[in-house]
Tab-separated table of C-alpha atoms in Angstrom:
chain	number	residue	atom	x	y	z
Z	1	UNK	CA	118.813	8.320	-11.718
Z	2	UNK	CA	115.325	8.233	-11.645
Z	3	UNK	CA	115.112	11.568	-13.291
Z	4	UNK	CA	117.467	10.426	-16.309
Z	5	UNK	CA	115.180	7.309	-17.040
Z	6	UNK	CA	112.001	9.250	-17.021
Z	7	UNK	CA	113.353	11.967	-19.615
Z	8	UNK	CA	114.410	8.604	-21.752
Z	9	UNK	CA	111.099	7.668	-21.432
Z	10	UNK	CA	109.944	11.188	-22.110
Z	11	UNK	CA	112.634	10.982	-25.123
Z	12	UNK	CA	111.411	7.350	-26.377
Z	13	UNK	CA	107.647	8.258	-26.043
Z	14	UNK	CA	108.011	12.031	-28.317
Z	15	UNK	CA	109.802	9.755	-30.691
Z	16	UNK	CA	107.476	6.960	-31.429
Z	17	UNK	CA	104.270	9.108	-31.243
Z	18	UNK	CA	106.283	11.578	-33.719
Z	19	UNK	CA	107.371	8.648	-35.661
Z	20	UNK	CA	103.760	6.874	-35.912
Z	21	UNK	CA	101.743	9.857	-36.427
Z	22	UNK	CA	100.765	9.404	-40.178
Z	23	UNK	CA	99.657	12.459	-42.342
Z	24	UNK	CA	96.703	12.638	-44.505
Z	25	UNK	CA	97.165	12.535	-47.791
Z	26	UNK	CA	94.628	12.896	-50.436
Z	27	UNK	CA	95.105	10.648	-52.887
Z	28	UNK	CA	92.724	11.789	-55.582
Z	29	UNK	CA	94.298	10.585	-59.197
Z	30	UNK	CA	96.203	7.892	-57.805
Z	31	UNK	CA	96.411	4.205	-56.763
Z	32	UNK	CA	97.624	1.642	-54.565
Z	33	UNK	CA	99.595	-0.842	-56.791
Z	34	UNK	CA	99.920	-4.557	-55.800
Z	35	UNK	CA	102.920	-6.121	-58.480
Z	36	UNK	CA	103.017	-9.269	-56.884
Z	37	UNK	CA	101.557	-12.064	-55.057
Z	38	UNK	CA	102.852	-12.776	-51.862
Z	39	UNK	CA	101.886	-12.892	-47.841
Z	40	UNK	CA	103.970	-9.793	-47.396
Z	41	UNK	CA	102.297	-6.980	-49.582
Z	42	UNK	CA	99.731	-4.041	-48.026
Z	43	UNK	CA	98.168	-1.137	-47.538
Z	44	UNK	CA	96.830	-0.285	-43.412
Z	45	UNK	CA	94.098	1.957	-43.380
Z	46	UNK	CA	94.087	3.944	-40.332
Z	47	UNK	CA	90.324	5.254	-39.721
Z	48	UNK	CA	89.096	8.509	-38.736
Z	49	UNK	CA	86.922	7.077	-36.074
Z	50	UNK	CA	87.305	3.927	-33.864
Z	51	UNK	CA	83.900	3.613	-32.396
Z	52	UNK	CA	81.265	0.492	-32.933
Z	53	UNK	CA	80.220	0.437	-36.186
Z	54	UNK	CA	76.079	-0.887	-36.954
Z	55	UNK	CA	76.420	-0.020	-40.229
Z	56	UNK	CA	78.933	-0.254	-42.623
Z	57	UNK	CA	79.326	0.994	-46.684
Z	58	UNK	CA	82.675	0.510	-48.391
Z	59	UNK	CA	83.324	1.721	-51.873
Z	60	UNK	CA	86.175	0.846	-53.765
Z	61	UNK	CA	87.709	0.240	-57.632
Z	62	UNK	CA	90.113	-2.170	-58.431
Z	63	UNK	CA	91.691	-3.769	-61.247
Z	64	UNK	CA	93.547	-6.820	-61.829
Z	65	UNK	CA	93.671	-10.175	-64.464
Z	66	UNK	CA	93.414	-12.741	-61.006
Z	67	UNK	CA	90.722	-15.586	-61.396
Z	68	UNK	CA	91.825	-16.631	-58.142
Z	69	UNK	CA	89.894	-15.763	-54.965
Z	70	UNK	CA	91.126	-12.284	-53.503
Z	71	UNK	CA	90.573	-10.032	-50.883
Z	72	UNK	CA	89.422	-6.486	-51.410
Z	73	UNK	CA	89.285	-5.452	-47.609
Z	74	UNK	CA	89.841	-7.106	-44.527
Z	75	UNK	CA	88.604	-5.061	-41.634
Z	76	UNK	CA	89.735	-6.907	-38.516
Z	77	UNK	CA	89.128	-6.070	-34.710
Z	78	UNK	CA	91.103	-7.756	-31.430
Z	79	UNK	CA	87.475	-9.767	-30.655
Z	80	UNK	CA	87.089	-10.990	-34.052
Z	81	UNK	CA	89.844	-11.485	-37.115
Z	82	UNK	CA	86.462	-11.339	-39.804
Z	83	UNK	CA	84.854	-8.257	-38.351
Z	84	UNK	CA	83.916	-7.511	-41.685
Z	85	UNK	CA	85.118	-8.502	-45.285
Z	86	UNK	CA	84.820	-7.457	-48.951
Z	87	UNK	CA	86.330	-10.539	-50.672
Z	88	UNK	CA	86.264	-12.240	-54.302
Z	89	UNK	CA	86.077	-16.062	-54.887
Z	90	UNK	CA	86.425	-18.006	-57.597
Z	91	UNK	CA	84.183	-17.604	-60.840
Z	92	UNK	CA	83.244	-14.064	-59.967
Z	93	UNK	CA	81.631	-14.604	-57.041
Z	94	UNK	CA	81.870	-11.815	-54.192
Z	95	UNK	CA	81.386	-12.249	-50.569
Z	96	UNK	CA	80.572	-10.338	-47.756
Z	97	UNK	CA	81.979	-11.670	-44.445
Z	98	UNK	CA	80.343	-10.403	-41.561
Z	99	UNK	CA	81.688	-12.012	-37.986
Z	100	UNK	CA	81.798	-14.987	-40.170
Z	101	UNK	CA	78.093	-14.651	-41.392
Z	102	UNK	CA	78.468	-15.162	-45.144
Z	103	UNK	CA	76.531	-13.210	-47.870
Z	104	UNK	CA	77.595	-14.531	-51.815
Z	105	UNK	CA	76.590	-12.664	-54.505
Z	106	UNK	CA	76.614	-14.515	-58.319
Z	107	UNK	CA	76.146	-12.847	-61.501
Z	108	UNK	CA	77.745	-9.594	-61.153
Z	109	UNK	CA	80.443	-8.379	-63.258
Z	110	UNK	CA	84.181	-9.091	-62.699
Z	111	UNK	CA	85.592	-7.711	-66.151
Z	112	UNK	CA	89.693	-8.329	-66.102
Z	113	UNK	CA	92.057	-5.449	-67.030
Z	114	UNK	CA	89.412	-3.382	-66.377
Z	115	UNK	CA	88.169	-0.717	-63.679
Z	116	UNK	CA	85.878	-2.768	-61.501
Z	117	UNK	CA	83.591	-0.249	-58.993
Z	118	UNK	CA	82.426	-1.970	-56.138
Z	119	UNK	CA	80.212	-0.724	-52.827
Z	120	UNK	CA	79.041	-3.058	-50.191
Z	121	UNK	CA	76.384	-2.062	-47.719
Z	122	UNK	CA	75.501	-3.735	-44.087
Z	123	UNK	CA	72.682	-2.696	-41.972
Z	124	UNK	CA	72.669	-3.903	-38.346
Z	125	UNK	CA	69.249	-3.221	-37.682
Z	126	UNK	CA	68.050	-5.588	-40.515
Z	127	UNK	CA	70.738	-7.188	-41.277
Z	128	UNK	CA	70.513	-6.562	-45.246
Z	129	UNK	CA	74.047	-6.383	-46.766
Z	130	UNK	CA	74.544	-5.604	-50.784
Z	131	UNK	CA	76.766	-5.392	-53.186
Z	132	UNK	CA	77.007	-2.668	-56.302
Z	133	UNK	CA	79.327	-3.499	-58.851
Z	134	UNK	CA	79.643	-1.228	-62.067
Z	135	UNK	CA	76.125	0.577	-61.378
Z	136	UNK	CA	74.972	-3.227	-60.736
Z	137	UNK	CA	72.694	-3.727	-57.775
Z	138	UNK	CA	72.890	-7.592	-55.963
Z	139	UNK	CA	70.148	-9.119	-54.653
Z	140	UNK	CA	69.517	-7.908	-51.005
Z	141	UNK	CA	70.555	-10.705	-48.551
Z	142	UNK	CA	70.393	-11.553	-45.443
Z	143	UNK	CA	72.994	-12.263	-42.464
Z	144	UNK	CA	73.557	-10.930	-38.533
Z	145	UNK	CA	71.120	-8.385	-37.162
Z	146	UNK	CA	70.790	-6.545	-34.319
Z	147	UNK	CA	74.867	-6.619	-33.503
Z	148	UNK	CA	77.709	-4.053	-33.316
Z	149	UNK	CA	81.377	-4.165	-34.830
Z	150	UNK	CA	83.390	-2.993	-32.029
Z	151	UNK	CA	87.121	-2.647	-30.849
Z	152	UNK	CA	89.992	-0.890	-32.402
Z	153	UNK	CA	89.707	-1.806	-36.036
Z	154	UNK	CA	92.352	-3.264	-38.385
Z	155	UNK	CA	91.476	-2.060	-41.683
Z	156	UNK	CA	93.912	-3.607	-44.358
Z	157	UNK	CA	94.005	-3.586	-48.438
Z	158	UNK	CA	95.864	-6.109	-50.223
Z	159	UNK	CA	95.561	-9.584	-47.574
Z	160	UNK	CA	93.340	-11.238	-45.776
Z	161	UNK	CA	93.748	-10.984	-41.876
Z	162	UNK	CA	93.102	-14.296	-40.320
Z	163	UNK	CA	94.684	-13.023	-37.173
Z	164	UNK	CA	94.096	-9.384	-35.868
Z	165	UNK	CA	96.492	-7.555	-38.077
Z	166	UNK	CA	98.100	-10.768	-39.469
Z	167	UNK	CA	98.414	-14.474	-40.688
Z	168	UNK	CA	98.155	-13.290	-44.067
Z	169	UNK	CA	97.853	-16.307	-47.131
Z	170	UNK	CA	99.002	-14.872	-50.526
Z	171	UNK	CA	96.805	-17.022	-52.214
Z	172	UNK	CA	94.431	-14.800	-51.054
Z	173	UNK	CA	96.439	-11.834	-51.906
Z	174	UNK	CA	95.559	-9.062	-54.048
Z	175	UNK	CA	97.439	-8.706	-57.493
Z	176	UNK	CA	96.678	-5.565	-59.160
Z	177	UNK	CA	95.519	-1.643	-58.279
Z	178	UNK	CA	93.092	-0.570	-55.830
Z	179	UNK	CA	91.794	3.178	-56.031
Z	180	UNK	CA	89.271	5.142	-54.743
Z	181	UNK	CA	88.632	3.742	-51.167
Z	182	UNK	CA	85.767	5.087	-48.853
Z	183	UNK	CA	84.333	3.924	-45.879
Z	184	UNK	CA	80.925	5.538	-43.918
Z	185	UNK	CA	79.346	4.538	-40.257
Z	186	UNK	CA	76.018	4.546	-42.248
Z	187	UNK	CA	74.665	2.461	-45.254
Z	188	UNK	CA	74.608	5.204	-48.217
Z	189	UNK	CA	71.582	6.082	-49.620
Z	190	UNK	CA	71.582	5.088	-53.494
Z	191	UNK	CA	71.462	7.999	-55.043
Z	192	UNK	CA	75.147	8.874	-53.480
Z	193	UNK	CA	76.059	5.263	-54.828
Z	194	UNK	CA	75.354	5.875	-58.101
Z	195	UNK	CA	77.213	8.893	-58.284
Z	196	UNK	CA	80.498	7.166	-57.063
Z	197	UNK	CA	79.648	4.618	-59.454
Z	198	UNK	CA	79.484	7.379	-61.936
Z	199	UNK	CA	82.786	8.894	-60.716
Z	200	UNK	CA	80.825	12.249	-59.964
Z	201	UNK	CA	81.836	13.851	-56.720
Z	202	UNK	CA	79.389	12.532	-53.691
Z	203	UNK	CA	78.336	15.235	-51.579
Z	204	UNK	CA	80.484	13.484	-48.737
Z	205	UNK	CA	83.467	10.984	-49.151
Z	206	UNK	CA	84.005	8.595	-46.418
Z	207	UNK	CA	83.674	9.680	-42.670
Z	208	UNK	CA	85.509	6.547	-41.577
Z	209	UNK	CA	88.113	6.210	-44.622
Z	210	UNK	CA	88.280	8.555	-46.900
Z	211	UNK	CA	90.652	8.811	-50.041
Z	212	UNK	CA	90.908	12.237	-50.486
Z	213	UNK	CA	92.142	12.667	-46.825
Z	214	UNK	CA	93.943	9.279	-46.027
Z	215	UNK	CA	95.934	7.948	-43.088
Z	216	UNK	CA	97.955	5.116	-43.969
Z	217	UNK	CA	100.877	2.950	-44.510
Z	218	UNK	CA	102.015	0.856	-47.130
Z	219	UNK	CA	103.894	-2.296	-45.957
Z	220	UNK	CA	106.127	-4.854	-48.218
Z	221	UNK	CA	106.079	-4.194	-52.225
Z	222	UNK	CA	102.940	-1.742	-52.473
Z	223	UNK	CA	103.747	1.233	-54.537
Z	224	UNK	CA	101.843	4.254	-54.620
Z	225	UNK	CA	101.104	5.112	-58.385
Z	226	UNK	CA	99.551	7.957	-61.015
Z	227	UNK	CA	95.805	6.377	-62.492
Z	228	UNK	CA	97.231	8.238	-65.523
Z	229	UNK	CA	99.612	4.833	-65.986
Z	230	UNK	CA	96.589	2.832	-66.625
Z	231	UNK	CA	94.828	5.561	-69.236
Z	232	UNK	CA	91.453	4.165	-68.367
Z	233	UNK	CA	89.958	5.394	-65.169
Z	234	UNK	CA	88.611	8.764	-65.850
Z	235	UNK	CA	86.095	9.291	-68.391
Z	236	UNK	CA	87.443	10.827	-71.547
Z	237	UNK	CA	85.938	13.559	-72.882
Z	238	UNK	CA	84.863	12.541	-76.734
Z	239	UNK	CA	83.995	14.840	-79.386
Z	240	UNK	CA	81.036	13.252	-81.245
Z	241	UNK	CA	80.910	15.279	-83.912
Z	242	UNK	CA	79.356	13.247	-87.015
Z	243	UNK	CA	78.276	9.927	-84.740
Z	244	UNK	CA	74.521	9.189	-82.738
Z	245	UNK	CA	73.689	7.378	-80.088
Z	246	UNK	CA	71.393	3.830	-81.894
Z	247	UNK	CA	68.881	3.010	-78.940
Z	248	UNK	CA	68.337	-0.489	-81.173
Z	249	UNK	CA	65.210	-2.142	-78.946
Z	250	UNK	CA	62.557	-0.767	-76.577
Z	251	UNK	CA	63.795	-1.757	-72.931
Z	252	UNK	CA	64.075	-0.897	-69.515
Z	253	UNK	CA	68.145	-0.409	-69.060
Z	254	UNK	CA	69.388	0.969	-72.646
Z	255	UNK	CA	70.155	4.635	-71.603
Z	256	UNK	CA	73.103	7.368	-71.876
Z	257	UNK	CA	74.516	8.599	-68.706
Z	258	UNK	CA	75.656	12.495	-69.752
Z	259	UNK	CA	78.240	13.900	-66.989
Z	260	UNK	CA	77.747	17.703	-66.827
Z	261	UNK	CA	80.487	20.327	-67.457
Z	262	UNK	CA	78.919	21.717	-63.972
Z	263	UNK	CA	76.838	20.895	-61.102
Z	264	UNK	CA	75.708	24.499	-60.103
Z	265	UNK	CA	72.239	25.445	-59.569
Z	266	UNK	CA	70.414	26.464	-62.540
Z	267	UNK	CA	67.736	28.710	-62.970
Z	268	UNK	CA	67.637	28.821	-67.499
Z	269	UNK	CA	68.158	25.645	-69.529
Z	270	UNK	CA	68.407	25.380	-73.346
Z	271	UNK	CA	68.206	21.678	-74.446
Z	272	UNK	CA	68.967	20.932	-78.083
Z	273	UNK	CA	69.175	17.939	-79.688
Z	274	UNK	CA	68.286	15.388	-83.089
Z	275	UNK	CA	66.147	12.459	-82.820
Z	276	UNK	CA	65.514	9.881	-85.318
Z	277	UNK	CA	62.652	7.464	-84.552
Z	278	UNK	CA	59.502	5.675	-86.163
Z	279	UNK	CA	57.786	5.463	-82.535
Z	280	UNK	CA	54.486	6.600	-82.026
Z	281	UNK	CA	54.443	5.948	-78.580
Z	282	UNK	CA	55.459	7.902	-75.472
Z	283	UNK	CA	59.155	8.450	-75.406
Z	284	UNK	CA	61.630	10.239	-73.099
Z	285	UNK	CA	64.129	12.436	-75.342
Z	286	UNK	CA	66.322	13.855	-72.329
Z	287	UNK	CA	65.751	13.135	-68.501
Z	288	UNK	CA	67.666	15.446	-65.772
Z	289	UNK	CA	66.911	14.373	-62.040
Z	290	UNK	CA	68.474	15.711	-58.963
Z	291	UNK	CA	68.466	13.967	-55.523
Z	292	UNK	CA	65.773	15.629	-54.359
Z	293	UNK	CA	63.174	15.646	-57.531
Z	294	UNK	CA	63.510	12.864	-60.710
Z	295	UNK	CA	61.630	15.564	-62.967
Z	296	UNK	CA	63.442	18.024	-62.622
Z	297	UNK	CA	63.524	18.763	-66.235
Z	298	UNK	CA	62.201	16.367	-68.807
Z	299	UNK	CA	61.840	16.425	-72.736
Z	300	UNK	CA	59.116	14.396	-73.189
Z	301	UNK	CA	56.784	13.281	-76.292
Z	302	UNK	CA	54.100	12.257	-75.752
Z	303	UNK	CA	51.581	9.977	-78.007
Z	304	UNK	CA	49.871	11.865	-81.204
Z	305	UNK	CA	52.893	14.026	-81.656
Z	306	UNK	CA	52.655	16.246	-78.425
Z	307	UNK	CA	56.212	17.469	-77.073
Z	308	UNK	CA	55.924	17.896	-73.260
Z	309	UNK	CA	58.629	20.055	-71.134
Z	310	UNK	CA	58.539	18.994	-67.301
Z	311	UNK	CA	59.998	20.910	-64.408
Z	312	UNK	CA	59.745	19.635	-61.053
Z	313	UNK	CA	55.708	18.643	-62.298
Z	314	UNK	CA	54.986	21.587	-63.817
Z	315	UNK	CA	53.970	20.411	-67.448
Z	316	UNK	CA	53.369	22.345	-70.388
Z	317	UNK	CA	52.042	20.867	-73.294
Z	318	UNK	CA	52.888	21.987	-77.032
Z	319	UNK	CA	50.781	20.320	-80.109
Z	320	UNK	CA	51.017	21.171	-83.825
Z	321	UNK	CA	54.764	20.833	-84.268
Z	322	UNK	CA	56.449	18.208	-86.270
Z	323	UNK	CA	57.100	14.486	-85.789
Z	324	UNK	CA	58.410	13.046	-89.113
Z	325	UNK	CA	58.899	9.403	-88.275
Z	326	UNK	CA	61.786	8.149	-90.079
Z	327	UNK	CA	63.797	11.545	-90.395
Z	328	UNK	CA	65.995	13.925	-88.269
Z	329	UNK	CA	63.727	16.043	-86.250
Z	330	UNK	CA	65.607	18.827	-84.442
Z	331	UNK	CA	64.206	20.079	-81.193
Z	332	UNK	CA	65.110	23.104	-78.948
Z	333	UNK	CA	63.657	23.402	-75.636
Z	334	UNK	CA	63.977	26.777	-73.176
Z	335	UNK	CA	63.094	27.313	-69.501
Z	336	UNK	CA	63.642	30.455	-68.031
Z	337	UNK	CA	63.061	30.619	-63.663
Z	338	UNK	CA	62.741	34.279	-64.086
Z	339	UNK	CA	59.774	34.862	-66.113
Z	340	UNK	CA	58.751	30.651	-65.780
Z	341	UNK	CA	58.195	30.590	-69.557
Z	342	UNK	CA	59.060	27.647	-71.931
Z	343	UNK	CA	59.085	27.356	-75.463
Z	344	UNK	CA	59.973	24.514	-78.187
Z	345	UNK	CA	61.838	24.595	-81.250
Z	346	UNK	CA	60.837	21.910	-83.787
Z	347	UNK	CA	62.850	22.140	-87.242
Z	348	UNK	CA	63.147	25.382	-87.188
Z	349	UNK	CA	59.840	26.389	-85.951
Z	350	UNK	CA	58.367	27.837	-82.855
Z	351	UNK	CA	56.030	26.998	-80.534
Z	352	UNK	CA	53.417	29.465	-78.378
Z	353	UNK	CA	55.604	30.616	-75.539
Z	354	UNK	CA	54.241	28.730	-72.075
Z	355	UNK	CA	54.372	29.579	-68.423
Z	356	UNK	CA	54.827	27.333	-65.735
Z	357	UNK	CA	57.370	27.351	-62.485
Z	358	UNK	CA	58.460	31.203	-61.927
Z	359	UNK	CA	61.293	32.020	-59.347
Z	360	UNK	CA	62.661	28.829	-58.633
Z	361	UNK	CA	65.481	26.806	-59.539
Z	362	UNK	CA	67.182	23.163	-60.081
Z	363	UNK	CA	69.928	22.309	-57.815
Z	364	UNK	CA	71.951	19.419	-56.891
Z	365	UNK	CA	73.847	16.662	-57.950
Z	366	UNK	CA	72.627	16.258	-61.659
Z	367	UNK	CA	71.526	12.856	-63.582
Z	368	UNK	CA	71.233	13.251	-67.057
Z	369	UNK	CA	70.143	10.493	-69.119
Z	370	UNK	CA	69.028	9.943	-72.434
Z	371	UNK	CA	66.862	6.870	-73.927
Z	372	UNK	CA	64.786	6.593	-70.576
Z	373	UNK	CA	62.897	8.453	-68.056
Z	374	UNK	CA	63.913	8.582	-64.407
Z	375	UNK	CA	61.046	7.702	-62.087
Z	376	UNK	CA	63.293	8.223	-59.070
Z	377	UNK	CA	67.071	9.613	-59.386
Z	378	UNK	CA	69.432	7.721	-61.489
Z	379	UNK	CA	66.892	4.690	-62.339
Z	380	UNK	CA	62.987	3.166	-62.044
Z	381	UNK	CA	62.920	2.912	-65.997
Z	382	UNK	CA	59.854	2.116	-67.610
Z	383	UNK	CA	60.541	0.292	-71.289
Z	384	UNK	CA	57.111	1.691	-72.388
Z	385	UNK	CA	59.067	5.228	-72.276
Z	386	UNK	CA	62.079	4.067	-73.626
Z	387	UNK	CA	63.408	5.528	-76.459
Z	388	UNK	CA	63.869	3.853	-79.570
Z	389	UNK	CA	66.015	5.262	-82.888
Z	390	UNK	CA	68.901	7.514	-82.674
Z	391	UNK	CA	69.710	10.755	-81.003
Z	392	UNK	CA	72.592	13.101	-81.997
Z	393	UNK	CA	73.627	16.647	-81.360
Z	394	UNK	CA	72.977	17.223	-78.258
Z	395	UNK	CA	73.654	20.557	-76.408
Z	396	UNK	CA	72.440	21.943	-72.987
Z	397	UNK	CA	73.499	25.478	-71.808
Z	398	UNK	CA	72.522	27.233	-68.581
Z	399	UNK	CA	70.995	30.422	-70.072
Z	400	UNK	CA	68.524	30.453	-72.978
Z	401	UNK	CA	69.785	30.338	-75.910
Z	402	UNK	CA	68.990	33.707	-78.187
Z	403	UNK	CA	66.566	32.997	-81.169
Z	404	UNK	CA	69.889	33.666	-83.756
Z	405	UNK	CA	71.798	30.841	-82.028
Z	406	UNK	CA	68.484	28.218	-82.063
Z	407	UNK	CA	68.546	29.076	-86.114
Z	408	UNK	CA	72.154	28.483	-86.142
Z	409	UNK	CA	71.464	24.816	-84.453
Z	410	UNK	CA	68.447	23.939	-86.487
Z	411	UNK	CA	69.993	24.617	-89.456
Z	412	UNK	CA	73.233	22.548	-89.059
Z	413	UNK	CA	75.045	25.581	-88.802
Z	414	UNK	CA	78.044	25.925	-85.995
Z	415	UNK	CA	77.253	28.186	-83.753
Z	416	UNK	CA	79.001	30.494	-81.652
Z	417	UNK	CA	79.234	28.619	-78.743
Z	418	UNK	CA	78.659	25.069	-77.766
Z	419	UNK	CA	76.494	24.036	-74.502
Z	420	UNK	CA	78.717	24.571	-71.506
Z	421	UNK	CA	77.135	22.133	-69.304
Z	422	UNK	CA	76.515	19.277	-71.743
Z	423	UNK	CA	78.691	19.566	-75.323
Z	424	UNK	CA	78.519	17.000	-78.138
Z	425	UNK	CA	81.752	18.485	-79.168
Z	426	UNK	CA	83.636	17.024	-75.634
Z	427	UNK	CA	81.298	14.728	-74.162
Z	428	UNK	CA	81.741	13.143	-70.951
Z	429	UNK	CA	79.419	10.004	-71.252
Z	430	UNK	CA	78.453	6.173	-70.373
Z	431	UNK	CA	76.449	3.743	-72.349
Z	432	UNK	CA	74.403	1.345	-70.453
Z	433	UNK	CA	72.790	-1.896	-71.672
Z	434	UNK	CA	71.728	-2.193	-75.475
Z	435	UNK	CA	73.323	1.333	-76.954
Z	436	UNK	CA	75.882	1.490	-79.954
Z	437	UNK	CA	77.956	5.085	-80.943
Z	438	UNK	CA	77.903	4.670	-84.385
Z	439	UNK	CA	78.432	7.027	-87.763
Z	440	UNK	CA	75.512	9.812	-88.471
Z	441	UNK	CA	72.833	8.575	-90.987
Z	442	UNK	CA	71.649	11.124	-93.328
């Protein structure tokens, strides 16, 4: 007898732990739809790891039309139903909800029918928490420091958990899509921020959640979707063909984010593009930073009508070429690692061939930007570099670019082939702050 209730036991125990093991899914493309309000409706989150937390990031997109309060993500443990919280109120005000220690954050954006990409940061040690929403850094605030989040965590899209795992409210309920979810033990270091807020692959997703490899289970009416049904998540590649980029006032957040084509190490650029300006000021044509050095290659020019090519701080100078103010100037610019010589292009004519950096190259996570100058990856503009005009045409290639092809470009003529790792012709872009696409002036 005893042996027949131990093999049900046996039987019983194989079931449920075959039954409740969940398999990881990756999720890239899709979403986590919410149709309806109601105290029924969402998503667990199983984590990869269930030990104390004394840090916490949490990235995340959603979308939805509520101006009711909502919750983003309720992560709940058996000591303490508010372990930690990514929540919405009223009026577009977030909240972070640390074991009830309250951070609110006012003035960030909360654009309906729209992507929204949010990441929240907590830092035991100090007990700084922020918020990034759409590239958007909060004010750095204040709550509990020097304490853990501990216990088997409850990690929960969709409601608000005023009981471990439970006690939902649907007027607190999430109505809309969620996408993108990541979690770390660690607050991320910005540079990895901006590129999720970029949508540009981080060097690691989420080590406590992670949407590419998710554990979880959906739970009432939750429906697991395509992003393809909303059309307006990933960045569409434009062909510009015939527009600019207008830059219309000097400041220190108009700028161009340029996605690459690729991310692999490069060791030859070719940079062409048009600019259209009445500045005789320092200006930054094209900025390309990489985690680990903002100049890693700059077009520069400089005051009196000197171009400047940076690379990682090696600068050489080139005087004597044009600067028409008022008219299309087109510019070429060439690095090659190999023999560390650079050369400009200026409306067709050549500069004296330079040397500076020989043997090395520029790797990692690219930030391209035009109509500022990076003074650390991704940001630190200074509006006294700022570009000012229009810019159009612009190319980069990771080889440089034979002289028949630069003739071909400064002469308006198509050319064999357009630059593979930024092309004007299918364009992968953002505009930030003051910058209007408009039609090409002559």
């Amino acid at each position: 007898m005893e042996t027949t209730i131990a093999k049900n036991v046996l039987i019983l125990l194989l079931v449920y732990f075959t039954q409740s093991s969940a398999e990881h899914k990756d999720l890239s493309g899709q979403m986590f739809t919410f149709p309806v309000e109601s105290d029924t409706a969402h998503v667990i989150l199983v984590p990869n790891q269930s030990k104390s937390l004394t840090a916490v990031t949490v990235c995340l997109r959603f979308f939805s039309d509520l101006t009711r309060a909502l919750s983003l993500l309720s992560f709940a443990t058996p000591a303490h139903s508010n372990s930690f919280i990514l929540y919405k109120q009223v009026n577009s005000v977030y909240e972070i909800n640390e074991y009830d220690n309250i951070a609110l954050f006012k003035g960030l954006e909360d654009i309906p029918n729209q992507w929204n990409s949010v990441c929240a940061t907590w830092n035991s040690q100090t007990g700084i928490v922020q918020l990034w929403v759409n590239g958007k850094p909060s004010t750095r605030k204040g709550i509990r420091r020097s304490g853990d989040i501990s216990g088997m965590p409850s990690i929960i899209l969709g409601q608000e958990q005023d009981s471990y795992g439970g006690k939902f409210d649907k007027t607190q309920s999430f109505v809309g899509m969620i996408t993108d979810v990541h979690m770390w033990d660690s607050v991320l270091p910005y540079p990895e921020i901006a590129l999720y807020m970029n949508r540009i692959p981080q060097k690691t997703d989420g080590n406590v959640i992670n949407w590419r490899s998710l554990d979880f289970t959906t739970k009432g009416y939750v429906i697991v979707e395509d992003q393809e049904l909303v059309g307006v998540l990933e960045p569409q590649m434009k062909n510009l063909s015939g527009q600019m980029f207008t830059f219309p006032v000097e400041s220190d957040t108009a700028h161009v984010i340029l996605v690459p084509n690729q991310s692999k190490s490069l060791t030859a650029v070719t940079v062409c593009l048009r600019f259209f300006s009445d500045l005789t000021r320092a200006l930054s044509l094209l900025s390309f930073a990489t985690p680990a050095h903002p100049n890693s290659f700059i077009l520069y020019k400089q005051a009196n009508s000197v171009y400047e090519i940076n690379e990682y701080d090696n600068i050489a100078l080139f005087k004597g070429l044009e600067d028409i103010p008022n008219q299309w100037n087109s510019v070429c610019a060439t690095w090659n690692s190999q023999t560390g010589i650079v050369q400009l292009w200026v409306n067709g004519k050549p500069s004296t061939r330079k040397g500076i950096r020989r043997s090395g190259d520029i790797s990692g996570m690219p930030s391209i930007i035009l109509g500022q100058e990076q003074d650390s990856y991704g940001g630190t503009f200074d509006k006294a570099q700022s570009f000012v005009g229009m810019i159009t045409d612009v190319h980069m290639w990771d080889s440089v670019l034979p002289y028949p092809e630069i003739a071909l470009y400064m002469n308006r003529t198509p050319q064999k082939t357009d630059g593979n790792v930024i092309n004007w012709r299918s364009l992968d872009f953002s505009t930030k702050g003051y910058v209007i696409v408009e039609n090409q002036v002559n």
